[in-house]
Short mmCIF file of C-alpha atoms in Angstrom, two decimals:
data_model
loop_
_atom_site.label_atom_id
_atom_site.label_comp_id
_atom_site.label_asym_id
_atom_site.label_seq_id
_atom_site.Cartn_x
_atom_site.Cartn_y
_atom_site.Cartn_z
CA MET A 1 20.42 -11.85 -17.49
CA ARG A 2 20.60 -8.10 -18.08
CA THR A 3 18.99 -6.64 -14.95
CA LEU A 4 17.85 -3.11 -14.11
CA VAL A 5 17.37 -2.37 -10.40
CA TYR A 6 14.97 0.17 -8.93
CA ASP A 7 15.65 1.49 -5.39
CA PHE A 8 17.01 -0.77 -2.56
CA LEU A 9 18.83 2.40 -1.51
CA TYR A 10 17.93 2.70 2.19
CA SER A 11 21.60 2.30 3.15
CA GLU A 12 24.92 1.07 1.76
CA ALA A 13 24.30 -2.30 3.43
CA HIS A 14 20.97 -2.70 1.64
CA VAL A 15 22.58 -1.87 -1.70
CA GLN A 16 25.25 -4.50 -1.20
CA SER A 17 22.71 -7.06 0.03
CA ALA A 18 20.47 -6.60 -3.02
CA ALA A 19 23.45 -6.68 -5.39
CA ALA A 20 24.72 -9.90 -3.80
CA VAL A 21 21.31 -11.57 -4.20
CA LEU A 22 21.09 -10.59 -7.85
CA ARG A 23 24.62 -11.68 -8.67
CA GLU A 24 24.06 -14.99 -6.89
CA HIS A 25 21.36 -15.58 -9.49
CA GLY A 26 23.73 -14.69 -12.31
CA ALA A 27 22.30 -11.23 -12.96
CA GLU A 28 24.30 -8.69 -14.93
CA ILE A 29 23.37 -5.36 -13.33
CA VAL A 30 23.21 -2.93 -16.26
CA GLY A 31 21.79 0.01 -14.32
CA TRP A 32 20.47 1.17 -10.96
CA LEU A 33 17.66 3.72 -10.64
CA GLY A 34 17.14 5.92 -7.59
CA ARG A 35 16.84 9.41 -6.17
CA PRO A 36 19.83 11.65 -7.00
CA HIS A 37 20.95 12.24 -3.40
CA VAL A 38 21.64 8.53 -2.82
CA GLY A 39 23.58 7.94 -6.02
CA GLU A 40 26.88 7.77 -4.14
CA ARG A 41 25.68 4.58 -2.46
CA ILE A 42 25.89 2.96 -5.88
CA THR A 43 28.92 4.69 -7.36
CA GLY A 44 30.87 4.36 -4.10
CA HIS A 45 30.11 0.72 -3.33
CA LEU A 46 29.39 -0.91 -6.68
CA PRO A 47 32.06 0.31 -9.10
CA GLY A 48 31.14 -0.25 -12.69
CA VAL A 49 27.39 -0.18 -12.06
CA ARG A 50 25.73 2.75 -13.77
CA PHE A 51 23.50 4.94 -11.59
CA LEU A 52 20.55 6.73 -13.21
CA PRO A 53 18.82 9.51 -11.22
CA VAL A 54 15.04 9.60 -10.88
CA PRO A 55 13.29 11.78 -11.84
CA HIS A 56 15.48 12.85 -14.74
CA PRO A 57 15.44 16.61 -15.46
CA MET A 58 14.33 16.09 -19.08
CA ARG A 59 13.46 19.45 -20.62
CA ASP A 60 13.47 18.98 -24.39
CA LEU A 61 10.82 16.38 -25.12
CA PRO A 62 11.36 14.22 -28.20
CA LEU A 63 8.52 13.62 -30.61
CA VAL A 64 6.48 10.71 -29.32
CA ASP A 65 3.79 8.33 -30.51
CA ALA A 66 0.60 10.22 -29.65
CA LYS A 67 -1.44 7.01 -29.59
CA ARG A 68 0.85 5.49 -26.94
CA ILE A 69 0.68 8.67 -24.83
CA TRP A 70 -3.11 8.59 -25.16
CA GLU A 71 -3.16 4.97 -23.95
CA ILE A 72 -0.93 5.75 -20.97
CA ALA A 73 -2.66 9.00 -20.08
CA HIS A 74 -5.91 7.07 -19.70
CA VAL A 75 -4.52 4.83 -16.97
CA PRO A 76 -6.47 6.27 -14.00
CA THR A 77 -3.77 5.45 -11.46
CA LEU A 78 -1.19 7.54 -13.31
CA PHE A 79 -3.39 10.63 -13.20
CA MET A 80 -3.98 10.07 -9.48
CA LEU A 81 -0.23 9.79 -8.89
CA VAL A 82 0.50 12.91 -10.95
CA GLU A 83 -2.12 14.85 -9.01
CA ARG A 84 -0.66 13.61 -5.74
CA GLU A 85 2.96 14.39 -6.57
CA ARG A 86 2.89 17.36 -8.93
CA LYS A 87 -0.38 19.26 -8.64
CA THR A 88 0.08 20.67 -12.16
CA GLY A 89 -3.41 22.14 -12.03
CA THR A 90 -4.32 21.63 -15.70
CA ASN A 91 -5.08 18.76 -18.02
CA LEU A 92 -2.25 19.83 -20.33
CA GLY A 93 0.10 20.01 -17.37
CA ASP A 94 -0.81 16.45 -16.40
CA VAL A 95 -0.29 15.16 -19.94
CA LEU A 96 3.05 16.97 -20.22
CA GLU A 97 4.21 15.44 -16.93
CA ILE A 98 3.14 11.97 -18.02
CA THR A 99 4.85 12.47 -21.41
CA ARG A 100 8.06 13.69 -19.76
CA ILE A 101 8.28 10.69 -17.46
CA TYR A 102 7.27 8.30 -20.24
CA CYS A 103 10.10 9.63 -22.42
CA HIS A 104 12.55 9.14 -19.56
CA VAL A 105 11.41 5.55 -19.02
CA VAL A 106 11.59 4.78 -22.75
CA ALA A 107 15.08 6.28 -23.01
CA VAL A 108 16.33 4.15 -20.10
CA LEU A 109 14.81 0.93 -21.45
CA ASP A 110 15.97 1.57 -25.03
CA GLU A 111 19.53 2.27 -23.92
CA LEU A 112 20.00 -0.45 -21.29
CA ARG A 113 17.84 -3.17 -22.91
CA PRO A 114 17.10 -4.99 -19.63
CA GLU A 115 15.68 -8.50 -19.65
CA LEU A 116 14.55 -8.15 -16.03
CA ILE A 117 13.64 -5.19 -13.79
CA VAL A 118 13.73 -5.72 -10.03
CA ALA A 119 11.95 -3.40 -7.55
CA CYS A 120 12.13 -3.54 -3.77
CA ASP A 121 8.54 -2.36 -3.29
CA VAL A 122 5.23 -2.06 -5.09
CA PRO A 123 5.65 0.56 -7.87
CA HIS A 124 3.86 3.47 -6.23
CA ASN A 125 5.17 6.79 -7.55
CA VAL A 126 4.75 8.24 -11.03
CA PHE A 127 8.12 7.05 -12.32
CA SER A 128 8.11 3.52 -10.88
CA TYR A 129 4.50 2.96 -11.93
CA MET A 130 5.28 4.21 -15.45
CA LEU A 131 8.28 1.87 -15.50
CA TYR A 132 5.98 -0.99 -14.50
CA VAL A 133 3.40 -0.11 -17.19
CA GLU A 134 6.00 0.16 -19.96
CA ALA A 135 7.82 -2.99 -18.83
CA ARG A 136 4.59 -4.97 -19.10
CA HIS A 137 3.93 -3.38 -22.50
CA ARG A 138 7.33 -4.67 -23.67
CA GLY A 139 7.05 -8.06 -21.99
CA ILE A 140 9.86 -7.40 -19.48
CA PRO A 141 9.21 -9.14 -16.14
CA MET A 142 9.32 -6.79 -13.14
CA PRO A 143 9.17 -8.66 -9.82
CA PHE A 144 8.54 -6.51 -6.75
CA VAL A 145 8.30 -7.12 -3.02
CA LYS A 146 4.96 -6.60 -1.28
CA TRP A 147 3.83 -6.82 2.34
CA GLY A 148 1.75 -9.86 3.13
CA PRO A 149 -1.42 -10.00 5.27
CA MET A 150 0.64 -9.58 8.45
CA PRO A 151 3.54 -7.17 9.07
CA HIS A 152 6.20 -9.90 9.33
CA ILE A 153 5.35 -11.53 5.99
CA VAL A 154 6.66 -10.31 2.64
CA ALA A 155 6.04 -11.85 -0.77
CA VAL A 156 7.35 -11.47 -4.29
CA GLY A 157 4.74 -10.44 -6.85
CA MET A 158 4.72 -9.87 -10.60
CA ASP A 159 1.29 -8.35 -11.21
CA LEU A 160 -0.09 -5.37 -9.29
CA GLU A 161 -3.65 -6.45 -9.98
CA ARG A 162 -3.08 -9.90 -8.50
CA GLY A 163 -1.02 -8.73 -5.55
CA ILE A 164 0.37 -11.83 -3.83
CA SER A 165 -2.25 -14.26 -5.20
CA ASP A 166 0.38 -15.92 -7.40
CA ALA A 167 2.58 -16.42 -4.33
CA PHE A 168 -0.41 -17.96 -2.53
CA ASP A 169 -1.14 -20.32 -5.43
CA ALA A 170 2.50 -21.47 -5.38
CA GLY A 171 2.07 -22.61 -1.77
CA ARG A 172 -0.98 -24.83 -2.31
CA GLU A 173 1.06 -27.98 -2.92
CA SER A 174 3.25 -27.65 0.16
CA PRO A 175 1.50 -25.71 2.95
CA ALA A 176 3.38 -25.16 6.18
CA LEU A 177 2.59 -27.92 8.67
CA VAL A 178 2.81 -25.51 11.61
CA LEU A 179 2.29 -21.75 11.56
CA SER A 180 5.31 -19.70 12.59
CA PRO A 181 5.35 -18.55 16.24
CA THR A 182 5.08 -14.89 15.16
CA THR A 183 1.98 -15.63 13.09
CA GLN A 184 0.37 -17.55 15.94
CA ALA A 185 1.13 -14.72 18.36
CA LEU A 186 -0.34 -12.09 16.03
CA LEU A 187 -3.48 -14.15 15.46
CA GLY A 188 -3.90 -14.31 19.22
CA ARG A 189 -3.61 -10.54 19.46
CA TYR A 190 -6.06 -9.98 16.60
CA ARG A 191 -8.54 -12.12 18.52
CA SER A 192 -8.06 -10.32 21.82
CA ASP A 193 -8.65 -6.63 22.53
CA TYR A 194 -7.54 -3.79 20.27
CA LYS A 195 -5.05 -2.42 22.78
CA GLN A 196 -2.95 -5.53 22.17
CA ALA A 197 -3.61 -5.63 18.43
CA THR A 198 -2.80 -1.97 17.64
CA PRO A 199 -0.06 -1.88 14.94
CA SER A 200 3.39 -0.77 16.13
CA TYR A 201 3.52 2.21 13.77
CA MET A 202 0.27 3.59 15.19
CA LYS A 203 1.58 3.27 18.73
CA ASP A 204 4.68 5.23 17.68
CA GLN A 205 2.55 7.89 16.00
CA LYS A 206 0.47 8.31 19.12
CA ARG A 207 3.58 8.73 21.28
CA ASN A 208 4.96 11.35 18.89
CA ASP A 209 1.66 13.20 18.52
CA ARG A 210 2.48 15.70 21.23
CA PHE A 211 3.94 19.18 21.20
CA LEU A 212 6.85 18.15 23.42
CA ALA A 213 7.73 15.26 21.12
CA TYR A 214 7.77 17.61 18.12
CA ALA A 215 9.83 20.17 20.05
CA ARG A 216 12.39 17.48 20.93
CA LYS A 217 12.72 16.53 17.26
CA VAL A 218 13.35 20.16 16.30
CA LEU A 219 15.91 20.69 19.08
CA ALA A 220 17.69 17.45 18.21
CA ALA A 221 18.35 18.62 14.64
CA PRO A 222 17.88 22.41 14.54
CA GLY A 223 19.82 22.82 11.30
CA ARG A 224 17.62 20.42 9.38
CA TYR A 225 14.40 21.94 10.66
CA ALA A 226 15.60 25.51 10.13
CA GLN A 227 16.28 24.74 6.48
CA ASP A 228 13.43 26.09 4.35
CA TYR A 229 11.60 26.95 7.59
CA ARG A 230 10.70 23.29 7.94
CA PHE A 231 9.77 23.69 11.61
CA LEU A 232 7.20 26.33 10.66
CA ARG A 233 5.77 24.25 7.85
CA GLY A 234 5.61 21.28 10.20
CA GLY A 235 3.75 23.35 12.76
CA VAL A 236 1.27 24.56 10.13
CA ALA A 237 0.70 20.95 9.01
CA VAL A 238 0.02 19.83 12.59
CA ALA A 239 -2.47 22.68 13.05
CA ALA A 240 -4.23 21.74 9.80
CA ARG A 241 -4.65 18.16 10.97
CA ARG A 242 -6.04 19.35 14.29
CA ARG A 243 -8.66 21.41 12.42
CA LEU A 244 -9.50 18.45 10.20
CA ALA A 245 -9.94 16.19 13.24
CA ALA A 246 -12.26 18.71 14.88
CA ALA A 247 -14.33 18.99 11.68
CA TYR A 248 -14.62 15.20 11.46
CA GLU A 249 -15.71 14.74 15.06
CA ARG A 250 -18.39 17.43 14.66
CA VAL A 251 -20.22 15.32 12.09
CA ALA A 252 -19.29 11.85 13.41
CA VAL A 253 -21.53 9.82 15.71
CA PRO A 254 -20.78 7.13 18.32
CA PHE A 255 -21.19 3.54 17.24
CA ASP A 256 -24.71 2.30 18.07
CA ALA A 257 -25.50 -1.38 17.51
CA SER A 258 -29.20 -0.85 18.22
CA ARG A 259 -29.81 1.07 15.00
CA GLY A 260 -29.83 -1.95 12.70
CA ARG A 261 -27.60 -3.99 10.44
CA ALA A 262 -24.50 -2.43 8.92
CA VAL A 263 -21.22 -2.85 7.10
CA CYS A 264 -18.23 -0.67 7.92
CA LEU A 265 -15.80 0.97 5.51
CA PHE A 266 -12.51 1.68 7.27
CA LEU A 267 -10.80 4.50 5.39
CA HIS A 268 -7.11 4.50 4.48
CA LEU A 269 -4.54 7.10 5.41
CA GLN A 270 -3.74 8.86 2.14
CA PRO A 271 -1.53 9.22 0.22
CA GLU A 272 -0.11 5.72 0.53
CA ARG A 273 0.61 2.94 -1.95
CA THR A 274 -1.97 0.77 -0.14
CA SER A 275 -4.69 2.84 -1.80
CA CYS A 276 -2.87 4.22 -4.86
CA PRO A 277 -1.90 2.30 -6.93
CA GLU A 278 -3.19 -0.80 -5.12
CA GLY A 279 -6.77 0.42 -5.12
CA GLY A 280 -6.98 1.56 -8.75
CA ILE A 281 -10.05 3.75 -9.23
CA PHE A 282 -11.16 2.91 -5.68
CA ALA A 283 -8.28 4.95 -4.30
CA GLN A 284 -11.10 7.50 -4.29
CA GLN A 285 -12.86 5.89 -1.34
CA TRP A 286 -16.04 7.89 -1.86
CA LEU A 287 -16.73 5.49 -4.77
CA ILE A 288 -16.63 2.54 -2.36
CA ALA A 289 -19.25 4.11 -0.11
CA GLN A 290 -21.38 4.79 -3.20
CA THR A 291 -21.08 1.18 -4.32
CA LEU A 292 -22.00 -0.20 -0.89
CA SER A 293 -25.03 2.07 -0.61
CA ARG A 294 -26.26 0.94 -4.03
CA LEU A 295 -25.77 -2.80 -3.43
CA LEU A 296 -26.92 -2.97 0.21
CA PRO A 297 -30.13 -0.90 0.43
CA ASP A 298 -31.11 -2.46 3.78
CA HIS A 299 -27.80 -1.76 5.52
CA ARG A 300 -26.28 1.24 7.19
CA ILE A 301 -22.93 2.17 5.65
CA LEU A 302 -20.63 3.03 8.53
CA VAL A 303 -17.46 4.93 7.62
CA ARG A 304 -14.56 5.25 10.06
CA GLU A 305 -11.59 7.52 9.40
CA HIS A 306 -8.04 6.22 9.83
CA PRO A 307 -6.66 7.65 13.11
CA SER A 308 -3.28 8.42 11.49
CA THR A 309 -5.00 10.97 9.24
CA PHE A 310 -5.07 13.35 12.19
CA ARG A 311 -1.50 12.74 13.38
CA PRO A 312 1.79 14.22 12.13
CA GLY A 313 2.91 12.61 8.91
CA PRO A 314 3.44 13.07 5.18
CA LYS A 315 1.41 15.11 2.73
CA LEU A 316 -2.33 15.01 3.47
CA LEU A 317 -5.02 14.52 0.83
CA ARG A 318 -8.14 15.06 2.99
CA GLU A 319 -10.20 18.23 3.16
CA VAL A 320 -12.98 19.22 5.54
CA ASN A 321 -15.58 19.08 2.76
CA ASP A 322 -14.69 15.46 1.97
CA TYR A 323 -16.63 14.25 4.99
CA GLN A 324 -19.74 16.15 3.92
CA ARG A 325 -19.55 14.42 0.52
CA PHE A 326 -19.67 11.04 2.28
CA LEU A 327 -22.70 12.09 4.33
CA GLU A 328 -24.60 12.95 1.14
CA ILE A 329 -24.62 9.25 0.22
CA PRO A 330 -27.80 7.50 1.46
CA ARG A 331 -27.49 5.73 4.84
CA VAL A 332 -23.83 6.68 5.37
CA GLU A 333 -22.80 7.44 8.96
CA LEU A 334 -19.36 8.68 9.98
CA LEU A 335 -18.16 7.03 13.19
CA THR A 336 -16.29 8.87 15.90
CA LEU A 337 -12.81 7.53 16.65
CA SER A 338 -13.60 6.99 20.32
CA GLY A 339 -14.08 3.37 21.29
CA SER A 340 -12.49 0.19 20.00
CA PRO A 341 -12.65 -0.63 16.28
CA PHE A 342 -13.14 -4.28 17.26
CA GLU A 343 -16.51 -3.37 18.78
CA VAL A 344 -17.57 -2.33 15.28
CA THR A 345 -15.81 -5.24 13.55
CA ASP A 346 -17.58 -7.85 15.68
CA PHE A 347 -21.04 -6.35 15.07
CA VAL A 348 -21.10 -5.56 11.34
CA ASP A 349 -21.93 -8.06 8.61
CA ALA A 350 -18.68 -7.24 6.78
CA VAL A 351 -15.61 -5.05 7.10
CA VAL A 352 -14.74 -3.12 3.94
CA THR A 353 -11.34 -1.72 3.00
CA ILE A 354 -9.09 -1.22 -0.01
CA THR A 355 -6.17 -3.30 1.24
CA GLY A 356 -5.96 -2.46 4.95
CA THR A 357 -4.88 -4.62 7.89
CA VAL A 358 -8.43 -4.22 9.26
CA GLY A 359 -9.44 -6.86 6.72
CA MET A 360 -7.07 -9.45 8.18
CA GLU A 361 -8.12 -8.50 11.71
CA ALA A 362 -11.77 -8.97 10.75
CA LEU A 363 -11.15 -12.40 9.23
CA ALA A 364 -9.31 -13.51 12.36
CA ARG A 365 -12.37 -12.49 14.40
CA GLY A 366 -14.82 -14.28 12.09
CA THR A 367 -16.14 -11.26 10.17
CA PRO A 368 -16.06 -11.36 6.34
CA ALA A 369 -13.77 -8.84 4.64
CA ILE A 370 -14.45 -7.10 1.32
CA ALA A 371 -11.39 -5.61 -0.41
CA PHE A 372 -11.62 -3.01 -3.18
CA GLY A 373 -7.93 -3.32 -4.05
CA SER A 374 -5.14 -5.89 -4.35
CA ALA A 375 -5.27 -6.79 -0.66
CA ALA A 376 -2.93 -9.51 0.57
CA PHE A 377 -5.73 -11.41 2.34
CA VAL A 378 -8.19 -11.85 -0.57
CA ASP A 379 -7.39 -15.56 -1.04
CA CYS A 380 -8.68 -16.43 2.44
CA ASP A 381 -12.12 -18.06 2.65
CA GLY A 382 -14.47 -15.30 3.79
CA ALA A 383 -12.58 -12.55 1.96
CA PHE A 384 -13.71 -11.08 -1.35
CA ASP A 385 -12.06 -9.09 -4.13
CA ALA A 386 -14.73 -6.52 -4.98
CA ARG A 387 -13.03 -5.67 -8.28
CA ASP A 388 -14.27 -9.05 -9.57
CA PRO A 389 -18.04 -8.76 -10.28
CA ASP A 390 -18.65 -12.40 -9.37
CA GLN A 391 -16.83 -12.07 -6.04
CA LEU A 392 -18.63 -8.81 -5.30
CA ALA A 393 -21.99 -10.51 -5.91
CA GLU A 394 -20.97 -13.37 -3.61
CA ALA A 395 -19.89 -10.88 -0.95
CA VAL A 396 -23.32 -9.22 -1.09
CA THR A 397 -24.94 -12.64 -0.58
CA TRP A 398 -22.73 -13.33 2.44
CA VAL A 399 -23.64 -9.95 3.92
CA GLN A 400 -27.36 -10.42 3.35
CA GLU A 401 -27.27 -13.93 4.87
CA ARG A 402 -25.04 -12.84 7.77
CA ARG A 403 -22.53 -15.56 7.03
CA ARG A 404 -19.34 -15.77 9.09
CA VAL A 405 -15.80 -16.85 8.26
CA PRO A 406 -15.58 -20.67 8.56
CA GLU A 407 -13.66 -21.96 11.56
CA GLY A 408 -10.04 -22.69 10.69
CA ALA A 409 -10.18 -20.80 7.38
CA VAL A 410 -7.62 -18.19 8.45
CA GLU A 411 -5.16 -20.81 9.70
CA THR A 412 -5.52 -22.78 6.45
CA TYR A 413 -4.91 -19.66 4.37
CA LEU A 414 -1.83 -18.62 6.34
CA SER A 415 -0.34 -22.12 6.27
CA ILE A 416 -0.58 -22.17 2.46
CA LEU A 417 0.99 -18.72 2.28
CA GLU A 418 3.82 -19.61 4.65
CA GLY A 419 4.58 -22.71 2.58
CA SER A 420 5.01 -20.69 -0.62
CA PRO A 421 8.52 -20.36 -2.10
CA HIS A 422 7.60 -16.79 -3.04
CA VAL A 423 7.04 -15.78 0.59
CA TYR A 424 9.50 -14.80 3.32
CA VAL A 425 8.36 -15.02 6.96
CA CYS A 426 10.34 -12.97 9.49
CA ASP A 427 10.81 -14.26 13.02
CA HIS A 428 9.58 -11.04 14.64
CA GLU A 429 6.81 -8.57 13.94
CA ASP A 430 8.41 -5.12 13.80
CA VAL A 431 10.17 -5.36 10.44
CA ILE A 432 9.64 -1.91 8.94
CA GLU A 433 13.26 -0.90 9.58
CA ARG A 434 14.41 -4.18 8.00
CA PHE A 435 12.18 -4.00 4.96
CA PHE A 436 15.02 -3.76 2.45
CA ASP A 437 16.80 -6.72 4.05
CA LEU A 438 13.56 -8.68 3.87
CA ALA A 439 13.13 -7.63 0.25
CA SER A 440 16.55 -9.04 -0.58
CA GLU A 441 15.93 -12.24 1.38
CA GLY A 442 12.48 -12.62 -0.16
CA LEU A 443 13.92 -12.28 -3.65
CA LEU A 444 16.67 -14.74 -2.76
CA ARG A 445 14.11 -17.39 -1.77
CA SER A 446 11.85 -16.74 -4.73
CA PRO A 447 12.11 -18.83 -7.92
CA VAL A 448 11.16 -15.68 -9.86
CA LEU A 449 14.80 -14.66 -10.35
CA ALA A 450 15.82 -18.20 -11.21
CA ARG A 451 13.69 -18.02 -14.34
#
């Protein structure tokens, strides 16, 4: 099968691992897409495999089908991604950028004629998402690897809208008889106190969120940080996040259970693929708060910012005025970040997120979870996909009736997922550094490639 590969370029070992998996399934690798600076990992270790840089510096645009460009330009997620990555500033600039990338994708597909496109992660930048859109338009399958409901579980998906629901359905006939030890341990932590349940990446961020930690990073690699005055830009970014945190806390209030019934929207750190593209139009989380306020007139709408928003990290999409826009929605309250999130989770009638881990934590503690994106946990009893009008209506009923997650529902859901041939379960939790290995192993186990 003529196969086009996107990414898997974390290291030479990951390249070779992914190539071995594909060739084991009889794939003919006709091309490999990736960022220009890692091209040598392909040309140096896989002779004969053509490397294609992304994004391609295409300057002279060919004449294109205006109707097709119009169709693509009206995919909301693409405009969000263009705004996030390019900031062209004008409608024409956005359309030109979309057209340029579309022409690049079309040129690659027309020349290489792949029968299969394999991606190591959810398509989440302008190019990979455009590749996904055009592949579906042409009927070319594009399996990708996606995190499951817990950080040690990865699954192979085919449809961004469905997330890992197809993988879940494939496990219904042969659920795991016993949950893996890592899953059991994580469930225990989710059901204990938040200090034990805090994700590893957030613990690392907290440790590094200090001036001395930043200074050590600069001193350890002075050449890299001196380039383009990166150390100054990093310092400015840290200062901006400090100002944003101060602005948030000025308008936030402590959690108060005595003030009546509530649901809580836990915001996502942005930009991240977990909100765009996985949230579609609801990547703009203000729309979620609006929807909740409209559907639940007797509930307070609590909104809690993601702590990582105020810590050093990638490009930031929040502004001080954003919080005021939330407060203009009836019955919305911003919650201070002091105190345990589990105190809120255990009180509210539902936890609301796009795709966040807070949803899985809530389910484990018996609180219903409402997802406004392709969350990994939506197939669990007590979880709802708010993009489906029927499920959203059912979620509102659960909230109004104060229903709780049935006992054993989470264990049943996870056993089905762990029994799926489309799912790979790691034997330890901290797998971020091994993601590309897991992607290869997940693809190896999945029948998707065998088709």
